[in-house]
PDB file of C-alpha atoms and ligand atoms in Angstrom:
ATOM      1  CA  MET A   1       3.786  17.538  15.455  1.00 68.00           C
ATOM      2  CA  LYS A   2       6.496  15.368  13.873  1.00 94.00           C
ATOM      3  CA  ARG A   3       5.462  11.823  14.620  1.00 98.00           C
ATOM      4  CA  PHE A   4       8.201  10.123  12.577  1.00 98.00           C
ATOM      5  CA  GLU A   5      11.338  12.102  13.464  1.00 98.00           C
ATOM      6  CA  GLY A   6      14.383   9.787  13.287  1.00 98.00           C
ATOM      7  CA  LYS A   7      12.413   6.961  11.667  1.00 98.00           C
ATOM      8  CA  VAL A   8      12.963   5.191   8.363  1.00 98.00           C
ATOM      9  CA  ALA A   9       9.911   4.269   6.271  1.00 99.00           C
ATOM     10  CA  VAL A  10       9.807   2.157   3.119  1.00 99.00           C
ATOM     11  CA  VAL A  11       6.860   2.791   0.790  1.00 99.00           C
ATOM     12  CA  THR A  12       6.286   0.506  -2.207  1.00 98.00           C
ATOM     13  CA  GLY A  13       4.432   1.920  -5.182  1.00 98.00           C
ATOM     14  CA  GLY A  14       5.709   5.255  -3.866  1.00 98.00           C
ATOM     15  CA  GLY A  15       5.624   6.770  -7.330  1.00 98.00           C
ATOM     16  CA  GLY A  16       1.888   6.138  -7.772  1.00 98.00           C
ATOM     17  CA  GLY A  17      -1.223   8.023  -6.675  1.00 98.00           C
ATOM     18  CA  ILE A  18      -1.719   6.760  -3.115  1.00 98.00           C
ATOM     19  CA  GLY A  19       1.951   5.817  -2.581  1.00 98.00           C
ATOM     20  CA  SER A  20       3.226   9.297  -3.437  1.00 98.00           C
ATOM     21  CA  ALA A  21       0.734  10.852  -0.998  1.00 98.00           C
ATOM     22  CA  ILE A  22       1.837   8.414   1.725  1.00 99.00           C
ATOM     23  CA  SER A  23       5.509   9.169   1.004  1.00 99.00           C
ATOM     24  CA  ARG A  24       4.938  12.928   1.215  1.00 98.00           C
ATOM     25  CA  ARG A  25       2.921  12.633   4.416  1.00 98.00           C
ATOM     26  CA  LEU A  26       5.461  10.462   6.248  1.00 98.00           C
ATOM     27  CA  ALA A  27       8.294  12.755   5.119  1.00 98.00           C
ATOM     28  CA  ASP A  28       6.347  15.879   6.196  1.00 98.00           C
ATOM     29  CA  GLU A  29       6.181  14.332   9.634  1.00 98.00           C
ATOM     30  CA  GLY A  30       9.926  13.738   9.834  1.00 98.00           C
ATOM     31  CA  ALA A  31      10.608  10.262   8.398  1.00 98.00           C
ATOM     32  CA  LEU A  32      13.392   9.437   5.995  1.00 98.00           C
ATOM     33  CA  VAL A  33      11.252   7.887   3.269  1.00 99.00           C
ATOM     34  CA  VAL A  34      12.492   5.252   0.858  1.00 99.00           C
ATOM     35  CA  VAL A  35      10.256   5.905  -2.133  1.00 98.00           C
ATOM     36  CA  SER A  36      10.311   2.637  -4.019  1.00 98.00           C
ATOM     37  CA  ASP A  37       8.604   1.876  -7.297  1.00 98.00           C
ATOM     38  CA  GLY A  38       9.008  -0.284 -10.372  1.00 98.00           C
ATOM     39  CA  ASN A  39       8.964   3.010 -12.250  1.00 98.00           C
ATOM     40  CA  LEU A  40      12.217   4.714 -11.210  1.00 98.00           C
ATOM     41  CA  ASP A  41      11.366   8.064 -12.826  1.00 98.00           C
ATOM     42  CA  ALA A  42       8.140   8.253 -10.830  1.00 98.00           C
ATOM     43  CA  ALA A  43       9.959   7.375  -7.590  1.00 98.00           C
ATOM     44  CA  LYS A  44      12.682   9.942  -8.314  1.00 98.00           C
ATOM     45  CA  PHE A  45      10.094  12.619  -9.021  1.00 98.00           C
ATOM     46  CA  VAL A  46       8.372  12.051  -5.665  1.00 98.00           C
ATOM     47  CA  ALA A  47      11.688  11.877  -3.766  1.00 98.00           C
ATOM     48  CA  SER A  48      12.859  15.146  -5.307  1.00 98.00           C
ATOM     49  CA  GLU A  49       9.522  16.839  -4.496  1.00 98.00           C
ATOM     50  CA  ILE A  50       9.996  15.752  -0.869  1.00 98.00           C
ATOM     51  CA  GLU A  51      13.592  17.016  -0.774  1.00 98.00           C
ATOM     52  CA  ASP A  52      12.518  20.331  -2.346  1.00 98.00           C
ATOM     53  CA  ALA A  53       9.956  20.705   0.435  1.00 98.00           C
ATOM     54  CA  GLY A  54      12.687  20.218   3.072  1.00 98.00           C
ATOM     55  CA  GLY A  55      12.085  16.518   3.793  1.00 98.00           C
ATOM     56  CA  SER A  56      14.328  13.465   3.407  1.00 98.00           C
ATOM     57  CA  ALA A  57      13.767  10.828   0.758  1.00 99.00           C
ATOM     58  CA  VAL A  58      15.664   8.321  -1.336  1.00 98.00           C
ATOM     59  CA  ALA A  59      14.287   6.793  -4.552  1.00 98.00           C
ATOM     60  CA  ILE A  60      14.962   3.110  -5.142  1.00 98.00           C
ATOM     61  CA  ALA A  61      13.766   1.156  -8.175  1.00 98.00           C
ATOM     62  CA  ALA A  62      12.432  -2.290  -7.331  1.00 98.00           C
ATOM     63  CA  ASP A  63      10.100  -4.676  -9.101  1.00 98.00           C
ATOM     64  CA  ILE A  64       8.636  -6.129  -5.939  1.00 97.00           C
ATOM     65  CA  SER A  65       7.026  -9.046  -7.786  1.00 96.00           C
ATOM     66  CA  GLN A  66      10.563 -10.521  -7.814  1.00 96.00           C
ATOM     67  CA  LYS A  67      11.788 -12.027  -4.554  1.00 96.00           C
ATOM     68  CA  ASP A  68      15.445 -10.981  -4.969  1.00 97.00           C
ATOM     69  CA  THR A  69      14.629  -7.389  -5.918  1.00 96.00           C
ATOM     70  CA  GLY A  70      12.297  -7.079  -2.950  1.00 96.00           C
ATOM     71  CA  CYS A  71      14.944  -8.412  -0.559  1.00 96.00           C
ATOM     72  CA  ASP A  72      17.574  -6.079  -2.054  1.00 98.00           C
ATOM     73  CA  LEU A  73      15.196  -3.152  -1.499  1.00 98.00           C
ATOM     74  CA  ILE A  74      14.930  -3.915   2.218  1.00 98.00           C
ATOM     75  CA  ALA A  75      18.715  -4.426   2.469  1.00 98.00           C
ATOM     76  CA  GLU A  76      19.391  -1.076   0.749  1.00 98.00           C
ATOM     77  CA  ALA A  77      16.834   0.697   2.937  1.00 98.00           C
ATOM     78  CA  PHE A  78      18.285  -0.822   6.119  1.00 98.00           C
ATOM     79  CA  ALA A  79      21.806   0.200   5.082  1.00 98.00           C
ATOM     80  CA  LEU A  80      20.801   3.899   5.117  1.00 98.00           C
ATOM     81  CA  ARG A  81      20.451   4.208   8.908  1.00 98.00           C
ATOM     82  CA  SER A  82      20.604   0.611  10.181  1.00 98.00           C
ATOM     83  CA  ARG A  83      16.878   0.598  10.869  1.00 98.00           C
ATOM     84  CA  ILE A  84      13.491   0.107   9.244  1.00 98.00           C
ATOM     85  CA  ASP A  85      10.691   1.397  11.446  1.00 98.00           C
ATOM     86  CA  ILE A  86       7.813   1.443   8.992  1.00 99.00           C
ATOM     87  CA  LEU A  87       7.016  -0.698   5.956  1.00 99.00           C
ATOM     88  CA  VAL A  88       4.087   0.358   3.776  1.00 99.00           C
ATOM     89  CA  ASN A  89       3.215  -2.406   1.306  1.00 98.00           C
ATOM     90  CA  ASN A  90       1.213  -0.230  -1.058  1.00 98.00           C
ATOM     91  CA  ALA A  91       2.170  -1.195  -4.638  1.00 98.00           C
ATOM     92  CA  GLY A  92      -0.543  -3.015  -6.530  1.00 98.00           C
ATOM     93  CA  ILE A  93      -1.976  -3.756  -9.944  1.00 98.00           C
ATOM     94  CA  ASN A  94      -5.569  -4.184 -11.040  1.00 97.00           C
ATOM     95  CA  ARG A  95      -6.133  -6.671 -13.869  1.00 97.00           C
ATOM     96  CA  ARG A  96      -9.812  -6.487 -14.793  1.00 95.00           C
ATOM     97  CA  GLY A  97     -11.795  -9.557 -15.837  1.00 97.00           C
ATOM     98  CA  ASN A  98     -13.906 -12.503 -14.755  1.00 98.00           C
ATOM     99  CA  LEU A  99     -12.682 -16.096 -14.498  1.00 98.00           C
ATOM    100  CA  LEU A 100     -12.983 -16.816 -18.231  1.00 98.00           C
ATOM    101  CA  SER A 101     -11.769 -13.503 -19.595  1.00 98.00           C
ATOM    102  CA  LEU A 102      -8.632 -13.231 -17.459  1.00 98.00           C
ATOM    103  CA  THR A 103      -5.423 -14.826 -18.683  1.00 98.00           C
ATOM    104  CA  GLU A 104      -3.341 -17.108 -16.485  1.00 98.00           C
ATOM    105  CA  GLU A 105      -0.655 -14.427 -16.609  1.00 98.00           C
ATOM    106  CA  ASP A 106      -3.163 -11.876 -15.219  1.00 98.00           C
ATOM    107  CA  TRP A 107      -3.933 -14.216 -12.339  1.00 98.00           C
ATOM    108  CA  HIS A 108      -0.317 -15.058 -11.445  1.00 98.00           C
ATOM    109  CA  MET A 109       0.942 -11.500 -11.889  1.00 98.00           C
ATOM    110  CA  SER A 110      -1.849 -10.166  -9.656  1.00 98.00           C
ATOM    111  CA  PHE A 111      -0.742 -12.491  -6.879  1.00 98.00           C
ATOM    112  CA  ALA A 112       2.966 -11.794  -7.479  1.00 98.00           C
ATOM    113  CA  VAL A 113       2.564  -8.010  -7.166  1.00 98.00           C
ATOM    114  CA  ASN A 114      -0.329  -7.673  -4.727  1.00 98.00           C
ATOM    115  CA  LEU A 115       0.419 -10.513  -2.296  1.00 98.00           C
ATOM    116  CA  ASP A 116       3.709 -12.393  -2.802  1.00 98.00           C
ATOM    117  CA  SER A 117       5.621  -9.104  -2.601  1.00 98.00           C
ATOM    118  CA  MET A 118       4.309  -8.642   0.948  1.00 98.00           C
ATOM    119  CA  PHE A 119       5.496 -12.129   1.882  1.00 98.00           C
ATOM    120  CA  HIS A 120       9.025 -11.381   0.629  1.00 98.00           C
ATOM    121  CA  LEU A 121       9.312  -7.823   1.941  1.00 98.00           C
ATOM    122  CA  CYS A 122       7.931  -8.688   5.372  1.00 98.00           C
ATOM    123  CA  ARG A 123      10.264 -11.676   5.658  1.00 98.00           C
ATOM    124  CA  ALA A 124      13.188  -9.390   4.903  1.00 98.00           C
ATOM    125  CA  ALA A 125      12.085  -6.501   7.151  1.00 98.00           C
ATOM    126  CA  ILE A 126      10.654  -8.253  10.213  1.00 98.00           C
ATOM    127  CA  PRO A 127      13.998  -9.595  11.545  1.00 98.00           C
ATOM    128  CA  HIS A 128      15.249  -5.966  11.684  1.00 98.00           C
ATOM    129  CA  MET A 129      12.070  -4.900  13.496  1.00 98.00           C
ATOM    130  CA  ILE A 130      12.346  -7.755  15.986  1.00 98.00           C
ATOM    131  CA  GLU A 131      15.929  -6.772  16.728  1.00 98.00           C
ATOM    132  CA  ALA A 132      14.896  -3.135  17.193  1.00 98.00           C
ATOM    133  CA  GLY A 133      12.083  -4.094  19.580  1.00 98.00           C
ATOM    134  CA  GLY A 134       9.170  -3.302  17.267  1.00 98.00           C
ATOM    135  CA  GLY A 135       7.897  -1.664  14.118  1.00 98.00           C
ATOM    136  CA  ALA A 136       4.814  -0.891  12.074  1.00 99.00           C
ATOM    137  CA  ILE A 137       3.623  -2.477   8.836  1.00 99.00           C
ATOM    138  CA  VAL A 138       0.688  -1.067   6.881  1.00 99.00           C
ATOM    139  CA  ASN A 139      -0.639  -3.074   3.948  1.00 99.00           C
ATOM    140  CA  THR A 140      -2.929  -1.718   1.258  1.00 98.00           C
ATOM    141  CA  ALA A 141      -5.882  -4.060   0.816  1.00 98.00           C
ATOM    142  CA  SER A 142      -9.134  -2.784  -0.701  1.00 98.00           C
ATOM    143  CA  GLN A 143     -12.827  -2.436  -0.052  1.00 97.00           C
ATOM    144  CA  TRP A 144     -13.188  -4.906  -2.949  1.00 97.00           C
ATOM    145  CA  GLY A 145     -11.291  -7.542  -0.965  1.00 98.00           C
ATOM    146  CA  LEU A 146     -14.115  -7.385   1.590  1.00 97.00           C
ATOM    147  CA  TYR A 147     -17.116  -6.696  -0.685  1.00 96.00           C
ATOM    148  CA  PRO A 148     -16.205  -7.852  -4.216  1.00 96.00           C
ATOM    149  CA  ALA A 149     -17.126  -5.712  -7.200  1.00 94.00           C
ATOM    150  CA  PRO A 150     -17.936  -7.648 -10.415  1.00 95.00           C
ATOM    151  CA  ASN A 151     -15.350  -8.506 -13.077  1.00 95.00           C
ATOM    152  CA  HIS A 152     -12.266  -8.188 -10.871  1.00 96.00           C
ATOM    153  CA  ILE A 153     -11.868 -11.744  -9.549  1.00 98.00           C
ATOM    154  CA  ALA A 154      -8.054 -11.743  -9.531  1.00 98.00           C
ATOM    155  CA  TYR A 155      -7.717  -8.314  -7.926  1.00 98.00           C
ATOM    156  CA  ASN A 156     -10.446  -8.916  -5.352  1.00 98.00           C
ATOM    157  CA  THR A 157      -9.075 -12.326  -4.399  1.00 98.00           C
ATOM    158  CA  THR A 158      -5.562 -10.953  -3.877  1.00 98.00           C
ATOM    159  CA  LYS A 159      -6.956  -8.156  -1.702  1.00 98.00           C
ATOM    160  CA  ALA A 160      -8.988 -10.620   0.398  1.00 98.00           C
ATOM    161  CA  ALA A 161      -5.738 -12.542   0.824  1.00 99.00           C
ATOM    162  CA  VAL A 162      -3.944  -9.343   1.858  1.00 99.00           C
ATOM    163  CA  ALA A 163      -6.560  -8.906   4.585  1.00 98.00           C
ATOM    164  CA  ALA A 164      -6.009 -12.476   5.829  1.00 98.00           C
ATOM    165  CA  PHE A 165      -2.224 -12.107   5.548  1.00 99.00           C
ATOM    166  CA  THR A 166      -2.393  -8.912   7.625  1.00 99.00           C
ATOM    167  CA  GLN A 167      -4.395 -10.522  10.403  1.00 98.00           C
ATOM    168  CA  ASN A 168      -2.152 -13.591  10.524  1.00 98.00           C
ATOM    169  CA  LEU A 169       1.054 -11.570  10.536  1.00 98.00           C
ATOM    170  CA  ALA A 170      -0.339  -9.311  13.252  1.00 99.00           C
ATOM    171  CA  ARG A 171      -1.255 -12.277  15.431  1.00 98.00           C
ATOM    172  CA  ASP A 172       2.155 -13.900  15.046  1.00 98.00           C
ATOM    173  CA  TYR A 173       4.300 -10.806  15.648  1.00 98.00           C
ATOM    174  CA  ALA A 174       2.249  -8.840  18.186  1.00 98.00           C
ATOM    175  CA  PRO A 175       4.440 -10.351  20.949  1.00 98.00           C
ATOM    176  CA  ASN A 176       7.400  -8.680  19.196  1.00 98.00           C
ATOM    177  CA  LYS A 177       5.570  -5.326  19.255  1.00 98.00           C
ATOM    178  CA  ILE A 178       5.302  -5.283  15.480  1.00 99.00           C
ATOM    179  CA  ARG A 179       1.951  -3.775  14.633  1.00 99.00           C
ATOM    180  CA  VAL A 180       0.489  -4.942  11.329  1.00 99.00           C
ATOM    181  CA  ASN A 181      -2.657  -3.311   9.962  1.00 99.00           C
ATOM    182  CA  ALA A 182      -4.302  -2.827   6.586  1.00 99.00           C
ATOM    183  CA  VAL A 183      -6.191  -0.019   4.930  1.00 99.00           C
ATOM    184  CA  CYS A 184      -9.141  -0.952   2.721  1.00 98.00           C
ATOM    185  CA  PRO A 185      -9.829   2.023   0.456  1.00 98.00           C
ATOM    186  CA  GLY A 186     -12.914   2.529  -1.647  1.00 97.00           C
ATOM    187  CA  GLU A 187     -12.570   4.382  -4.942  1.00 96.00           C
ATOM    188  CA  ILE A 188      -9.719   6.882  -4.728  1.00 97.00           C
ATOM    189  CA  LEU A 189      -8.756   9.285  -7.512  1.00 97.00           C
ATOM    190  CA  THR A 190      -5.409   7.933  -8.798  1.00 96.00           C
ATOM    191  CA  PRO A 191      -3.901   6.863 -12.142  1.00 92.00           C
ATOM    192  CA  MET A 192      -5.018   3.257 -11.409  1.00 92.00           C
ATOM    193  CA  LEU A 193      -8.613   4.332 -10.945  1.00 93.00           C
ATOM    194  CA  GLU A 194      -8.545   6.678 -13.935  1.00 93.00           C
ATOM    195  CA  ALA A 195      -7.318   3.828 -16.162  1.00 91.00           C
ATOM    196  CA  GLY A 196     -10.138   1.558 -14.925  1.00 89.00           C
ATOM    197  CA  VAL A 197     -12.775   4.235 -15.389  1.00 91.00           C
ATOM    198  CA  LYS A 198     -11.586   4.896 -18.937  1.00 89.00           C
ATOM    199  CA  ARG A 199     -11.802   1.166 -19.784  1.00 86.00           C
ATOM    200  CA  SER A 200     -15.373   0.995 -18.456  1.00 86.00           C
ATOM    201  CA  GLY A 201     -16.509   3.973 -20.551  1.00 89.00           C
ATOM    202  CA  ARG A 202     -17.518   6.006 -17.475  1.00 90.00           C
ATOM    203  CA  THR A 203     -16.123   9.270 -16.107  1.00 94.00           C
ATOM    204  CA  ILE A 204     -14.852  10.366 -12.694  1.00 95.00           C
ATOM    205  CA  ALA A 205     -17.911  12.652 -12.500  1.00 95.00           C
ATOM    206  CA  ASP A 206     -20.125   9.537 -12.851  1.00 93.00           C
ATOM    207  CA  LEU A 207     -18.336   7.931  -9.892  1.00 93.00           C
ATOM    208  CA  ASP A 208     -18.622  11.126  -7.845  1.00 95.00           C
ATOM    209  CA  LYS A 209     -22.367  11.189  -8.455  1.00 93.00           C
ATOM    210  CA  LEU A 210     -22.779   7.548  -7.380  1.00 91.00           C
ATOM    211  CA  ALA A 211     -20.769   7.982  -4.163  1.00 92.00           C
ATOM    212  CA  PRO A 212     -22.869   8.512  -1.000  1.00 93.00           C
ATOM    213  CA  PHE A 213     -20.399  11.220   0.033  1.00 93.00           C
ATOM    214  CA  GLY A 214     -20.908  13.062  -3.263  1.00 96.00           C
ATOM    215  CA  ARG A 215     -17.346  12.360  -4.373  1.00 97.00           C
ATOM    216  CA  ILE A 216     -14.750   9.610  -4.421  1.00 97.00           C
ATOM    217  CA  GLY A 217     -11.707   9.699  -2.139  1.00 98.00           C
ATOM    218  CA  LYS A 218      -8.401  11.550  -2.370  1.00 98.00           C
ATOM    219  CA  PRO A 219      -4.958   9.916  -2.017  1.00 98.00           C
ATOM    220  CA  GLU A 220      -4.121  12.353   0.815  1.00 98.00           C
ATOM    221  CA  GLU A 221      -7.065  11.000   2.829  1.00 98.00           C
ATOM    222  CA  VAL A 222      -5.671   7.452   2.618  1.00 98.00           C
ATOM    223  CA  ALA A 223      -2.189   8.800   3.444  1.00 99.00           C
ATOM    224  CA  ALA A 224      -3.510  10.425   6.634  1.00 98.00           C
ATOM    225  CA  LEU A 225      -4.915   7.055   7.757  1.00 99.00           C
ATOM    226  CA  VAL A 226      -1.711   5.202   6.901  1.00 99.00           C
ATOM    227  CA  ALA A 227       0.302   7.771   8.872  1.00 99.00           C
ATOM    228  CA  PHE A 228      -1.996   7.314  11.867  1.00 98.00           C
ATOM    229  CA  LEU A 229      -1.671   3.506  11.737  1.00 99.00           C
ATOM    230  CA  ALA A 230       2.113   3.783  11.421  1.00 99.00           C
ATOM    231  CA  SER A 231       2.341   6.189  14.360  1.00 98.00           C
ATOM    232  CA  ASP A 232       2.500   5.608  18.112  1.00 98.00           C
ATOM    233  CA  GLU A 233      -0.993   7.064  18.361  1.00 98.00           C
ATOM    234  CA  ALA A 234      -2.213   3.710  17.045  1.00 98.00           C
ATOM    235  CA  ALA A 235      -0.168   1.880  19.700  1.00 98.00           C
ATOM    236  CA  PHE A 236      -2.886  -0.727  20.420  1.00 98.00           C
ATOM    237  CA  MET A 237      -4.008  -1.223  16.822  1.00 98.00           C
ATOM    238  CA  CYS A 238      -2.731  -4.512  15.488  1.00 98.00           C
ATOM    239  CA  GLY A 239      -4.513  -6.791  13.026  1.00 98.00           C
ATOM    240  CA  SER A 240      -7.103  -4.175  12.036  1.00 98.00           C
ATOM    241  CA  LEU A 241      -8.588  -3.861   8.548  1.00 98.00           C
ATOM    242  CA  VAL A 242      -9.581  -0.215   8.375  1.00 98.00           C
ATOM    243  CA  GLU A 243     -12.076   0.774   5.686  1.00 97.00           C
ATOM    244  CA  ILE A 244     -11.803   4.242   4.168  1.00 98.00           C
ATOM    245  CA  THR A 245     -14.675   4.476   1.716  1.00 96.00           C
ATOM    246  CA  GLY A 246     -16.926   7.487   2.324  1.00 95.00           C
ATOM    247  CA  ALA A 247     -19.630   4.863   2.983  1.00 94.00           C
ATOM    248  CA  GLN A 248     -19.324   3.436  -0.549  1.00 89.00           C
ATOM    249  CA  ALA A 249     -19.587  -0.126   0.769  1.00 73.00           C
ATOM    250  CA  VAL A 250     -22.784   0.504   2.675  1.00 63.00           C
ATOM    251  CA  ALA A 251     -24.640   2.338  -0.095  1.00 45.00           C
TER     252      ALA A 251
HETATM  253  N1  NAD B 301      -7.219   3.899  -6.443  1.00 66.52           N
HETATM  254  C1  NAD B 301      -8.164   3.175  -5.846  1.00 66.52           C
HETATM  255  O1  NAD B 301      -9.350   3.419  -6.031  1.00 66.52           O
HETATM  256  C2  NAD B 301      -7.766   2.054  -4.910  1.00 66.52           C
HETATM  257  C3  NAD B 301      -8.776   1.472  -4.127  1.00 66.52           C
HETATM  258  C4  NAD B 301      -8.443   0.447  -3.250  1.00 66.52           C
HETATM  259  C5  NAD B 301      -7.141   0.009  -3.162  1.00 66.52           C
HETATM  260  N2  NAD B 301      -6.179   0.587  -3.943  1.00 66.52           N
HETATM  261  C6  NAD B 301      -4.821   0.082  -3.806  1.00 66.52           C
HETATM  262  O2  NAD B 301      -3.949   1.144  -3.472  1.00 66.52           O
HETATM  263  C7  NAD B 301      -2.631   0.828  -3.908  1.00 66.52           C
HETATM  264  C8  NAD B 301      -2.074   1.991  -4.716  1.00 66.52           C
HETATM  265  O3  NAD B 301      -2.892   2.139  -5.870  1.00 66.52           O
HETATM  266  P1  NAD B 301      -3.025   3.494  -6.691  1.00 66.52           P
HETATM  267  O4  NAD B 301      -4.463   3.713  -6.929  1.00 66.52           O
HETATM  268  O5  NAD B 301      -2.190   4.561  -6.072  1.00 66.52           O
HETATM  269  O6  NAD B 301      -2.404   3.012  -8.084  1.00 66.52           O
HETATM  270  P2  NAD B 301      -1.254   3.616  -9.015  1.00 66.52           P
HETATM  271  O7  NAD B 301      -1.331   2.814 -10.255  1.00 66.52           O
HETATM  272  O8  NAD B 301      -1.357   5.100  -9.086  1.00 66.52           O
HETATM  273  O9  NAD B 301       0.074   3.275  -8.206  1.00 66.52           O
HETATM  274  C9  NAD B 301       0.576   1.959  -8.100  1.00 66.52           C
HETATM  275  C10 NAD B 301       2.084   2.025  -8.129  1.00 66.52           C
HETATM  276  O10 NAD B 301       2.594   0.702  -7.973  1.00 66.52           O
HETATM  277  C11 NAD B 301       3.680   0.551  -8.850  1.00 66.52           C
HETATM  278  N3  NAD B 301       3.886  -0.865  -9.181  1.00 66.52           N
HETATM  279  C12 NAD B 301       3.070  -1.672  -9.907  1.00 66.52           C
HETATM  280  N4  NAD B 301       3.635  -2.877 -10.040  1.00 66.52           N
HETATM  281  C13 NAD B 301       4.815  -2.835  -9.378  1.00 66.52           C
HETATM  282  C14 NAD B 301       5.858  -3.777  -9.159  1.00 66.52           C
HETATM  283  N5  NAD B 301       5.809  -5.020  -9.684  1.00 66.52           N
HETATM  284  N6  NAD B 301       6.938  -3.397  -8.427  1.00 66.52           N
HETATM  285  C15 NAD B 301       7.003  -2.144  -7.914  1.00 66.52           C
HETATM  286  N7  NAD B 301       6.066  -1.209  -8.111  1.00 66.52           N
HETATM  287  C16 NAD B 301       4.978  -1.557  -8.831  1.00 66.52           C
HETATM  288  C17 NAD B 301       3.319   1.358 -10.091  1.00 66.52           C
HETATM  289  O11 NAD B 301       4.477   1.707 -10.845  1.00 66.52           O
HETATM  290  C18 NAD B 301       2.619   2.552  -9.491  1.00 66.52           C
HETATM  291  O12 NAD B 301       3.501   3.638  -9.276  1.00 66.52           O
HETATM  292  C19 NAD B 301      -2.760  -0.473  -4.709  1.00 66.52           C
HETATM  293  O13 NAD B 301      -2.395  -1.564  -3.893  1.00 66.52           O
HETATM  294  C20 NAD B 301      -4.222  -0.524  -5.038  1.00 66.52           C
HETATM  295  O14 NAD B 301      -4.665  -1.831  -5.275  1.00 66.52           O
HETATM  296  C21 NAD B 301      -6.460   1.605  -4.818  1.00 66.52           C
END
């Protein structure tokens, strides 16, 4: 089943762990995927993997913490086929620390990448979706935005804001048939998580043992959920914050 045949999808952080899995999944199901990342080599690698597998993808470098770069990304993506059907706001950073140990730069950069980017990209993309009669936006929040883990006040606060942003955007643009939802992953095995685990002196095996499911999550499992939310199968889902945690939050 090719749920995204003829559609154009933009994925931010498309060169990273979860973003590359989302990009591959949407392309497998027929979308032309704009794999965007601040790291152009990573985006190019994912786009070429997709092309090698018979899919369609274009790599575009964009530091989405910058308003102009984010707007240019949407303009370049729209220029490909005069449409943007799906926007996946997935890029994020995780600056560890409590209120006193974080720097002001950590705080502001966390908001710039994790939240402000969504404001700019959605403002650029939504007029195209309104004109087309609808669209789907999937934002990556986090389990920690709903149930904060210690020592991540900046990250957790941005993710709580992403959840609120998602619900507000959904409420405002539901009449335009733009469905806005968020995924709230628990611990997923990606470079971001591996970096955090290394800093804390633990191992992935430690996390697997602590998880009620016996293991942490895989990027492909989040990608499957994002694809569902972006698809017509989720036609009445709008404003939902969908947790994908293997019951980590209820342990
Ligand atoms: N891995 C987890 O356990 C987990 C859990 C919950 C939520 N998340 C969220 O999932 C999303 C993806 O995380 P991941 O684990 O795949 O991390 P990752 O570090 O593997 O990927 C993040 C990607 O975002 C890109 N990026 C960072 N800053 C950018 C910027 N300013 N402009 C453009 N691109 C930028 C990076 O280059 C990287 O490729 C993030 O929003 C993260 O907060 C991850």
